[in-house]
Tab-separated table of C-alpha atoms and ligand atoms in Angstrom:
chain	number	residue	atom	x	y	z
A	42	MET	CA	-61.464	134.321	42.351
A	43	SER	CA	-60.205	136.249	39.221
A	44	ALA	CA	-58.317	134.345	36.426
A	45	PRO	CA	-55.627	136.693	34.834
A	46	THR	CA	-53.471	136.023	31.743
A	47	SER	CA	-50.176	137.305	33.113
A	48	THR	CA	-48.838	136.675	36.501
A	49	PRO	CA	-49.974	139.067	39.175
A	50	THR	CA	-47.449	139.749	41.832
A	51	SER	CA	-47.008	141.957	44.707
A	52	ALA	CA	-44.051	142.701	47.225
A	53	LEU	CA	-44.875	139.372	48.985
A	54	THR	CA	-46.139	136.608	46.603
A	55	ILE	CA	-47.152	133.408	47.788
A	56	VAL	CA	-47.444	130.279	45.607
A	57	GLY	CA	-50.079	128.030	46.832
A	58	ALA	CA	-52.956	128.813	49.171
A	59	GLY	CA	-53.205	125.635	51.233
A	60	PRO	CA	-52.677	125.821	54.941
A	61	ALA	CA	-49.045	126.828	54.450
A	62	GLY	CA	-49.646	129.519	51.862
A	63	ALA	CA	-52.789	130.864	53.827
A	64	ALA	CA	-50.756	130.912	57.075
A	65	ALA	CA	-47.915	132.816	55.450
A	66	ALA	CA	-50.464	135.479	54.113
A	67	ILE	CA	-51.771	135.775	57.595
A	68	GLY	CA	-48.402	135.909	59.255
A	69	ALA	CA	-47.291	138.601	56.917
A	70	ARG	CA	-50.285	141.003	57.173
A	71	HIS	CA	-50.155	140.508	61.037
A	72	ALA	CA	-46.628	141.527	61.057
A	73	ASP	CA	-47.262	144.465	58.672
A	74	PRO	CA	-50.876	145.255	57.856
A	75	SER	CA	-49.901	147.584	55.051
A	76	LEU	CA	-47.940	144.970	53.208
A	77	GLU	CA	-49.370	143.988	49.855
A	78	VAL	CA	-49.748	140.123	49.681
A	79	THR	CA	-50.747	138.008	46.807
A	80	LEU	CA	-51.767	134.427	47.112
A	81	LEU	CA	-51.662	132.423	43.854
A	82	ASP	CA	-53.325	129.129	43.559
A	83	ARG	CA	-54.124	126.848	40.568
A	84	ALA	CA	-57.243	125.780	42.106
A	85	ASP	CA	-60.574	127.421	43.040
A	86	PHE	CA	-61.620	127.194	46.698
A	87	PRO	CA	-63.198	125.338	48.191
A	88	ARG	CA	-61.098	122.435	46.928
A	89	ASP	CA	-60.323	118.980	48.108
A	90	LYS	CA	-56.864	117.688	49.017
A	91	ALA	CA	-56.054	113.949	49.846
A	92	CYS	CA	-55.609	114.140	53.692
A	93	GLY	CA	-56.499	112.188	56.752
A	94	ASP	CA	-58.048	115.503	57.688
A	95	GLY	CA	-56.541	115.206	61.249
A	96	VAL	CA	-56.116	118.645	62.756
A	97	ALA	CA	-54.004	118.979	65.906
A	98	PRO	CA	-55.215	121.316	68.590
A	99	HIS	CA	-51.701	123.061	68.274
A	100	VAL	CA	-52.705	124.338	64.867
A	101	LEU	CA	-55.415	126.400	66.418
A	102	ASP	CA	-53.039	127.638	69.098
A	103	LEU	CA	-50.647	128.968	66.396
A	104	LEU	CA	-53.619	130.618	64.464
A	105	ALA	CA	-54.964	132.278	67.817
A	106	GLU	CA	-51.592	134.028	68.114
A	107	VAL	CA	-52.206	135.955	65.063
A	108	GLY	CA	-55.809	136.830	65.797
A	109	VAL	CA	-57.523	133.979	63.956
A	110	THR	CA	-59.950	132.228	66.446
A	111	GLY	CA	-63.188	130.145	66.249
A	112	LEU	CA	-62.185	128.526	63.063
A	113	LEU	CA	-63.370	125.047	64.070
A	114	ASP	CA	-66.044	126.064	66.614
A	115	ASP	CA	-68.744	124.235	64.781
A	116	ARG	CA	-66.864	120.825	64.386
A	117	GLU	CA	-66.987	117.965	66.765
A	118	PRO	CA	-63.840	117.282	68.591
A	119	VAL	CA	-62.229	113.921	68.613
A	120	THR	CA	-61.287	112.835	72.049
A	121	THR	CA	-59.980	109.103	71.667
A	122	LEU	CA	-56.795	107.770	69.891
A	123	ALA	CA	-56.546	104.146	69.405
A	124	LEU	CA	-53.229	102.612	68.166
A	125	SER	CA	-52.722	99.020	67.295
A	126	ARG	CA	-50.206	96.690	65.730
A	127	GLY	CA	-51.339	92.998	65.359
A	128	GLY	CA	-52.508	91.985	68.855
A	129	THR	CA	-50.913	94.988	70.637
A	130	SER	CA	-52.978	97.962	71.192
A	131	VAL	CA	-53.683	101.105	73.238
A	132	GLU	CA	-56.787	103.267	73.424
A	133	ARG	CA	-56.628	106.390	75.542
A	134	THR	CA	-58.277	110.028	75.691
A	135	MET	CA	-55.860	112.328	74.295
A	136	ALA	CA	-54.596	115.191	76.601
A	137	ARG	CA	-56.330	117.648	74.253
A	138	PRO	CA	-58.885	116.828	71.711
A	139	ALA	CA	-58.166	116.943	68.177
A	140	TYR	CA	-60.371	117.694	65.052
A	141	VAL	CA	-61.176	115.831	61.698
A	142	VAL	CA	-62.004	118.410	59.122
A	143	PRO	CA	-62.384	117.702	55.405
A	144	ARG	CA	-59.891	119.871	53.778
A	145	ALA	CA	-62.367	121.354	51.374
A	146	VAL	CA	-63.775	122.894	54.623
A	147	LEU	CA	-60.543	123.701	56.488
A	148	ASP	CA	-58.592	125.087	53.616
A	149	ALA	CA	-61.394	127.333	52.445
A	150	ARG	CA	-61.758	128.755	55.948
A	151	LEU	CA	-57.949	129.478	56.057
A	152	VAL	CA	-58.145	131.232	52.817
A	153	GLU	CA	-60.997	133.340	53.839
A	154	ALA	CA	-59.090	134.180	56.952
A	155	ALA	CA	-56.198	135.222	54.848
A	156	GLN	CA	-58.271	137.383	52.672
A	157	ALA	CA	-59.975	138.875	55.760
A	158	ALA	CA	-56.467	139.797	56.903
A	159	GLY	CA	-56.020	141.731	53.572
A	160	ALA	CA	-54.504	139.282	51.169
A	161	THR	CA	-55.579	139.131	47.588
A	162	LEU	CA	-56.261	135.589	46.290
A	163	VAL	CA	-55.735	135.214	42.462
A	164	ARG	CA	-56.304	131.692	40.544
A	165	HIS	CA	-53.116	131.175	38.766
A	166	ARG	CA	-50.848	128.181	38.147
A	167	VAL	CA	-47.290	129.187	38.459
A	168	ARG	CA	-44.827	127.284	36.051
A	169	SER	CA	-41.615	129.039	36.709
A	170	LEU	CA	-39.886	131.346	39.232
A	171	ASP	CA	-39.161	133.864	36.448
A	172	GLU	CA	-42.792	134.757	36.391
A	173	LEU	CA	-42.372	135.995	39.869
A	174	ASP	CA	-39.374	138.420	39.403
A	175	ASP	CA	-41.301	141.485	40.291
A	176	ALA	CA	-42.091	140.224	43.865
A	177	ALA	CA	-39.536	141.347	46.537
A	178	VAL	CA	-40.119	138.000	48.402
A	179	VAL	CA	-41.623	134.686	47.188
A	180	VAL	CA	-43.056	131.964	49.411
A	181	GLY	CA	-43.222	128.550	47.747
A	182	ALA	CA	-46.285	126.992	49.551
A	183	ASP	CA	-47.138	124.829	46.515
A	184	GLY	CA	-47.273	121.420	48.149
A	185	ALA	CA	-45.514	118.091	47.667
A	186	HIS	CA	-44.647	118.658	43.875
A	187	SER	CA	-43.620	122.310	44.453
A	188	VAL	CA	-42.425	124.216	41.442
A	189	VAL	CA	-40.801	126.606	43.570
A	190	ARG	CA	-38.684	123.853	45.256
A	191	LYS	CA	-37.692	122.349	41.939
A	192	ALA	CA	-36.717	125.723	40.545
A	193	LEU	CA	-34.503	126.280	43.636
A	194	GLY	CA	-32.741	122.917	42.886
A	195	ARG	CA	-33.602	121.633	46.475
A	196	PRO	CA	-33.578	117.930	46.633
A	197	GLN	CA	-36.701	115.772	47.412
A	198	GLY	CA	-36.222	113.691	50.487
A	199	PRO	CA	-37.934	110.524	51.546
A	200	THR	CA	-41.504	110.332	50.350
A	201	ALA	CA	-44.636	108.244	51.281
A	202	LEU	CA	-47.645	107.473	49.298
A	203	ALA	CA	-51.150	107.365	50.734
A	204	ILE	CA	-54.779	107.018	49.807
A	205	ARG	CA	-57.806	108.417	51.462
A	206	GLY	CA	-61.585	107.810	51.100
A	207	TYR	CA	-64.731	108.510	53.053
A	208	ALA	CA	-66.897	105.781	54.577
A	209	PRO	CA	-69.708	105.632	57.112
A	210	THR	CA	-68.485	105.735	60.669
A	211	PRO	CA	-69.198	102.421	62.654
A	212	PRO	CA	-71.247	103.415	65.829
A	213	ASP	CA	-68.616	102.084	68.176
A	214	GLN	CA	-65.791	104.210	66.595
A	215	ARG	CA	-67.415	107.589	67.033
A	216	GLY	CA	-65.315	110.281	68.367
A	217	THR	CA	-62.224	108.195	67.614
A	218	GLN	CA	-58.987	108.435	65.528
A	219	ARG	CA	-57.838	104.840	64.955
A	220	ILE	CA	-54.587	103.870	63.590
A	221	ALA	CA	-53.421	100.345	62.755
A	222	PHE	CA	-49.614	99.865	62.007
A	223	GLY	CA	-48.468	97.314	59.505
A	224	ALA	CA	-47.809	93.904	60.929
A	225	GLN	CA	-44.675	91.701	60.672
A	226	GLY	CA	-42.578	91.799	57.446
A	227	ASP	CA	-43.960	95.521	56.636
A	228	VAL	CA	-41.429	98.259	56.410
A	229	GLN	CA	-42.358	100.631	59.046
A	230	PRO	CA	-43.794	103.059	59.450
A	231	THR	CA	-46.754	101.955	57.552
A	232	TYR	CA	-50.285	102.315	58.739
A	233	ALA	CA	-53.948	102.422	58.039
A	234	TRP	CA	-56.357	104.901	59.798
A	235	SER	CA	-59.970	105.525	60.352
A	236	PHE	CA	-60.758	109.060	61.647
A	237	ASP	CA	-64.240	109.793	62.694
A	238	ARG	CA	-65.213	113.231	61.253
A	239	GLY	CA	-68.016	113.571	63.704
A	240	ASP	CA	-70.784	113.959	61.023
A	241	GLY	CA	-71.570	110.197	60.246
A	242	LEU	CA	-68.544	109.823	57.953
A	243	ALA	CA	-64.870	108.710	58.700
A	244	ASN	CA	-61.774	109.622	56.756
A	245	VAL	CA	-60.202	106.192	56.143
A	246	GLY	CA	-56.831	105.598	54.395
A	247	TYR	CA	-53.499	103.705	54.189
A	248	GLY	CA	-49.933	105.001	53.356
A	249	GLU	CA	-46.474	103.451	53.216
A	250	LEU	CA	-42.906	104.631	52.605
A	251	LEU	CA	-41.843	104.661	48.933
A	252	ARG	CA	-38.518	102.630	48.537
A	253	ALA	CA	-35.961	103.272	45.840
A	254	GLY	CA	-35.934	100.654	43.242
A	255	ARG	CA	-39.438	99.238	44.077
A	256	ALA	CA	-42.479	100.158	42.032
A	257	ALA	CA	-44.995	102.265	43.879
A	258	PRO	CA	-47.947	100.548	45.026
A	259	THR	CA	-51.048	100.899	42.854
A	260	LYS	CA	-54.345	102.582	44.103
A	261	ALA	CA	-55.972	99.208	44.281
A	262	ARG	CA	-53.249	97.631	46.361
A	263	LEU	CA	-53.356	100.811	48.851
A	264	VAL	CA	-57.025	100.299	49.358
A	265	GLU	CA	-56.483	96.416	49.785
A	266	ARG	CA	-53.894	97.072	52.435
A	267	LEU	CA	-56.412	99.278	54.337
A	268	GLU	CA	-58.982	96.755	54.414
A	269	GLU	CA	-56.350	94.096	55.416
A	270	LEU	CA	-55.288	96.249	58.504
A	271	LEU	CA	-58.688	97.654	59.233
A	272	PRO	CA	-61.300	95.195	58.059
A	273	GLY	CA	-64.555	96.570	56.986
A	274	SER	CA	-63.063	100.155	56.693
A	275	THR	CA	-63.410	100.442	53.028
A	276	ARG	CA	-67.105	99.225	52.656
A	277	ALA	CA	-69.172	101.901	51.182
A	278	GLY	CA	-66.214	104.152	50.738
A	279	THR	CA	-66.126	106.805	48.273
A	280	ASP	CA	-63.908	109.768	47.031
A	281	TRP	CA	-60.760	107.670	46.947
A	282	VAL	CA	-57.955	109.821	46.236
A	283	GLY	CA	-54.037	109.473	46.656
A	284	HIS	CA	-51.086	111.792	47.011
A	285	HIS	CA	-47.399	111.846	47.898
A	286	LEU	CA	-46.058	112.893	51.484
A	287	PRO	CA	-42.695	114.450	51.523
A	288	LEU	CA	-41.339	113.397	54.869
A	289	SER	CA	-39.056	115.436	57.016
A	290	THR	CA	-35.478	114.491	58.056
A	291	SER	CA	-33.096	115.659	60.637
A	292	ARG	CA	-31.190	117.557	57.917
A	293	TRP	CA	-33.879	120.288	57.435
A	294	HIS	CA	-32.634	123.769	56.965
A	295	PRO	CA	-34.201	126.654	55.197
A	296	ALA	CA	-32.010	128.523	52.471
A	297	ASP	CA	-30.979	132.054	52.572
A	298	GLY	CA	-32.320	134.534	50.136
A	299	ARG	CA	-35.582	135.889	49.042
A	300	VAL	CA	-37.443	132.665	48.033
A	301	LEU	CA	-38.717	130.697	51.149
A	302	LEU	CA	-40.170	127.169	51.295
A	303	VAL	CA	-43.005	126.196	53.732
A	304	GLY	CA	-45.172	123.207	54.472
A	305	ASP	CA	-45.028	120.266	51.964
A	306	ALA	CA	-43.032	122.373	49.590
A	307	ALA	CA	-40.226	122.288	52.301
A	308	GLY	CA	-40.617	118.649	52.834
A	309	LEU	CA	-42.265	118.987	56.277
A	310	ILE	CA	-44.345	115.942	57.018
A	311	ASN	CA	-43.958	114.045	60.276
A	312	PRO	CA	-42.175	110.674	59.247
A	313	MET	CA	-43.915	108.816	62.078
A	314	THR	CA	-47.399	109.890	61.597
A	315	GLY	CA	-47.754	111.747	58.225
A	316	GLU	CA	-48.988	114.921	60.031
A	317	GLY	CA	-48.109	117.987	58.065
A	318	ILE	CA	-50.779	120.668	58.790
A	319	PHE	CA	-49.148	121.753	62.027
A	320	TYR	CA	-45.763	122.180	60.242
A	321	ALA	CA	-47.518	123.893	57.264
A	322	VAL	CA	-49.154	126.521	59.508
A	323	ALA	CA	-46.066	126.904	61.792
A	324	THR	CA	-43.626	127.474	58.764
A	325	GLY	CA	-46.261	129.542	56.903
A	326	LEU	CA	-46.641	131.956	59.699
A	327	ALA	CA	-42.982	132.229	60.317
A	328	ALA	CA	-42.189	132.763	56.694
A	329	GLY	CA	-44.832	135.464	56.442
A	330	ARG	CA	-43.428	137.357	59.384
A	331	ALA	CA	-39.902	137.035	58.168
A	332	ALA	CA	-40.929	138.324	54.733
A	333	ALA	CA	-42.801	141.295	56.151
A	334	GLU	CA	-40.039	142.197	58.250
A	335	ALA	CA	-37.360	141.978	55.635
A	336	ILE	CA	-39.350	143.858	53.106
A	337	ALA	CA	-39.940	146.599	55.774
A	338	ALA	CA	-36.230	146.660	56.494
A	339	GLY	CA	-35.585	147.166	52.758
A	340	ASP	CA	-33.549	143.880	52.651
A	341	PRO	CA	-35.713	141.330	50.926
A	342	ASP	CA	-32.628	139.151	50.376
A	343	GLY	CA	-32.570	138.790	54.134
A	344	ALA	CA	-35.794	137.144	54.403
A	345	GLY	CA	-34.387	133.601	54.339
A	346	ARG	CA	-31.954	134.482	57.092
A	347	ARG	CA	-34.820	135.749	59.279
A	348	TYR	CA	-37.095	132.674	58.427
A	349	SER	CA	-34.121	130.381	59.312
A	350	ARG	CA	-33.721	132.077	62.607
A	351	ALA	CA	-37.265	131.868	63.543
A	352	THR	CA	-37.847	128.316	62.585
A	353	ARG	CA	-34.602	126.519	63.786
A	354	PRO	CA	-35.432	127.004	67.469
A	355	LEU	CA	-39.119	125.943	66.644
A	356	LEU	CA	-38.356	122.826	64.692
A	357	ALA	CA	-34.715	121.708	64.475
A	358	GLY	CA	-34.670	119.721	67.784
A	359	HIS	CA	-37.989	118.199	67.213
A	360	LEU	CA	-37.104	117.175	63.594
A	361	ARG	CA	-34.167	115.340	65.000
A	362	HIS	CA	-36.164	113.636	67.572
A	363	THR	CA	-38.851	112.438	65.147
A	364	ALA	CA	-36.129	111.294	62.568
A	365	LEU	CA	-34.620	109.261	65.521
A	366	ALA	CA	-38.060	108.034	66.591
A	367	SER	CA	-39.141	107.063	63.014
A	368	ARG	CA	-35.793	105.049	62.550
A	369	LEU	CA	-36.582	103.214	65.834
A	370	CYS	CA	-40.179	102.526	64.701
A	371	ARG	CA	-39.038	100.634	61.637
A	372	SER	CA	-38.585	97.824	64.161
A	373	GLY	CA	-41.886	96.181	64.926
A	374	ARG	CA	-40.549	95.307	68.414
A	375	VAL	CA	-39.914	98.910	69.203
A	376	LEU	CA	-43.260	99.907	67.865
A	377	ASP	CA	-44.866	97.288	70.084
A	378	ALA	CA	-42.871	98.326	73.070
A	379	GLY	CA	-44.003	102.048	72.392
A	380	LEU	CA	-47.681	100.692	72.360
A	381	ARG	CA	-47.351	98.596	75.558
A	382	ALA	CA	-45.614	101.688	77.243
A	383	SER	CA	-48.422	103.995	76.371
A	384	ALA	CA	-51.002	101.382	77.375
A	385	ARG	CA	-49.222	101.306	80.921
A	386	ASP	CA	-48.759	104.966	81.441
A	387	GLN	CA	-50.845	108.025	80.243
A	388	ARG	CA	-47.809	110.264	80.476
A	389	VAL	CA	-45.981	108.042	77.816
A	390	PHE	CA	-49.030	108.134	75.692
A	391	ASP	CA	-49.242	111.825	75.770
A	392	ASP	CA	-45.429	112.302	74.898
A	393	LEU	CA	-45.911	110.103	72.004
A	394	VAL	CA	-48.953	112.058	70.741
A	395	GLU	CA	-47.056	115.337	71.202
A	396	LEU	CA	-44.297	113.783	69.340
A	397	GLY	CA	-46.434	112.702	66.248
A	398	LEU	CA	-48.779	115.716	66.064
A	399	ALA	CA	-46.827	118.813	66.842
A	400	ARG	CA	-43.299	119.553	68.071
A	401	GLY	CA	-42.783	117.200	70.924
A	402	ARG	CA	-39.506	115.469	71.742
A	403	VAL	CA	-38.393	112.073	72.818
A	404	THR	CA	-38.776	112.894	76.529
A	405	PRO	CA	-36.802	111.070	79.394
A	406	THR	CA	-40.188	109.509	80.456
A	407	LEU	CA	-40.883	108.214	76.914
A	408	ALA	CA	-37.320	107.006	76.411
A	409	LEU	CA	-37.165	105.209	79.848
A	410	ALA	CA	-40.587	103.682	79.364
A	411	LEU	CA	-39.742	102.423	75.658
A	412	ALA	CA	-36.580	100.805	76.928
A	413	ALA	CA	-38.259	99.112	79.710
A	414	ALA	CA	-41.076	97.821	77.679
A	415	TYR	CA	-38.625	96.797	74.950
A	416	LEU	CA	-36.536	94.759	77.384
A	417	ALA	CA	-39.508	93.264	79.149
A	418	PRO	CA	-39.768	89.304	78.563
A	419	THR	CA	-43.072	89.660	76.550
A	420	SER	CA	-41.213	91.352	73.750
A	421	ARG	CA	-38.418	88.689	73.455
A	422	ARG	CA	-40.422	87.068	70.722
A	423	PRO	CA	-38.663	87.332	67.316
A	424	ARG	CA	-40.252	89.826	65.043
B	576	FAD	C1	-53.359	110.707	52.321
B	576	FAD	C2	-52.628	111.709	53.150
B	576	FAD	C3	-53.142	111.906	54.451
B	576	FAD	C4	-52.604	112.913	55.325
B	576	FAD	N1	-53.203	113.116	56.589
B	576	FAD	C5	-52.800	114.140	57.357
B	576	FAD	C6	-53.462	114.393	58.557
B	576	FAD	O1	-54.402	113.709	59.010
B	576	FAD	N2	-53.237	115.336	59.328
B	576	FAD	C7	-52.075	116.175	58.915
B	576	FAD	O2	-51.779	117.171	59.548
B	576	FAD	N3	-51.515	116.107	57.723
B	576	FAD	C8	-51.948	115.039	56.949
B	576	FAD	N4	-51.268	114.797	55.692
B	576	FAD	C9	-50.281	115.880	55.159
B	576	FAD	C10	-51.007	117.086	54.759
B	576	FAD	O3	-52.056	116.814	53.965
B	576	FAD	C11	-49.994	118.190	54.251
B	576	FAD	O4	-48.938	118.268	55.111
B	576	FAD	C12	-50.632	119.488	54.062
B	576	FAD	O5	-51.607	119.759	53.020
B	576	FAD	C13	-49.531	120.510	53.686
B	576	FAD	O6	-50.000	121.756	53.322
B	576	FAD	P1	-49.445	122.750	52.299
B	576	FAD	O7	-50.191	124.045	52.380
B	576	FAD	O8	-47.950	122.809	52.348
B	576	FAD	O9	-49.687	122.066	50.891
B	576	FAD	P2	-51.039	121.567	50.144
B	576	FAD	O10	-52.105	121.521	51.284
B	576	FAD	O11	-50.837	120.475	49.220
B	576	FAD	O12	-51.488	123.030	49.405
B	576	FAD	C14	-50.715	123.385	48.249
B	576	FAD	C15	-51.522	124.343	47.399
B	576	FAD	O13	-50.746	124.821	46.371
B	576	FAD	C16	-51.385	124.730	45.052
B	576	FAD	N5	-50.367	124.680	44.102
B	576	FAD	C17	-49.579	123.651	43.639
B	576	FAD	N6	-48.849	123.785	42.704
B	576	FAD	C18	-49.183	125.060	42.312
B	576	FAD	C19	-48.566	125.925	41.226
B	576	FAD	N7	-47.722	125.570	40.443
B	576	FAD	N8	-49.032	127.179	41.054
B	576	FAD	C20	-50.244	127.491	41.955
B	576	FAD	N9	-50.708	126.863	42.868
B	576	FAD	C21	-50.220	125.528	43.095
B	576	FAD	C22	-52.360	123.624	45.184
B	576	FAD	O14	-53.467	123.811	44.429
B	576	FAD	C23	-52.665	123.683	46.659
B	576	FAD	O15	-53.788	124.408	46.918
B	576	FAD	C24	-51.738	113.807	54.887
B	576	FAD	C25	-51.250	113.730	53.461
B	576	FAD	C26	-51.707	112.538	52.666
B	576	FAD	C27	-51.303	112.658	51.145
């Protein structure tokens, strides 16, 4: 990657080359193979990123639509998802296997796919939007602390803080993604995870919602909480790194104009599960397409409108449903009811996974099962 002194821009300039930025570049070049696309990132690739490394199969579906296939063919799929809260638990095979891929690997492959599609990658830290005046359209894909979002004056929504490390996978946890929700007294959703990577190591971590007026937990405290919820998981752990998660709300709406926000920069992380790679790729592809079409139509200022038209049907309903579900899950009783209902019925489990990993809804099956489990005598204990 070259390291210039002034900011290199082209008709479409994308700030940040994580999953959202790489997808934007791929989406744009797929829509218009002649469009000049520059991807700017402050880091050299491969680079690490604090993450649970869980990749939903839906991410691969989206990429296949723009001709990017075989990205994770060499990775071991993860088939089992185990959820627990105190003594309530469910462990089932997922309708479709997921992947656990270190971001140093996943993001480098996505950047390579963007370059193969014709985008130019340049190492450059963007400090202000003024640097990008020459670009017809700018996509802000610069993550949780987005410079582009701040320059647009868009507010930061609710935020979580999480830590991640790598530790040897215990033999009985191979092929499993394990999530342990916080117990009585914890503000939900708060959870610890251990995701088997399939190569002898597991991605282990813990995250919780940050609350106004309360000091953020220290790194040591986050690791301590992980060990409390998943005993033994931090043993021989290395590469501890923490990061903020900007959580989505039901009020999400893209702005008009020639500057678009995608992925974490747009505040798009599932408030129930902390999943953000699906949204990053979905919004990245949509923004890239919208930008390419607006530039081709000689109407760069219409890029935001096009992006909004493409993403609202994709995400608006889903985001309302996840906002509702995450509000409900703040009650330990509701969370327990969800786990019990999922243990009873594979369809409920599948619907919950879809809501947490991609763009599922609170289906009638899920709502009815949840209500029944909530009202069942076993859940009448005070929580
Ligand atoms: C601990 C943790 C666990 C998580 N677990 C999961 C999980 O298991 N599954 C999941 O789907 N999601 C998970 N997430 C969320 C996921 O990591 C993000 O949603 C995802 O990385 C968003 O991708 P992005 O491309 O929007 O941003 P990022 O991946 O953050 O990429 C942003 C890029 O912009 C670059 N950049 C930033 N500022 C500038 C600048 N000023 N100039 C130039 N470049 C810049 C950065 O170097 C970076 O490459 C987790 C998050 C955390 C913190």
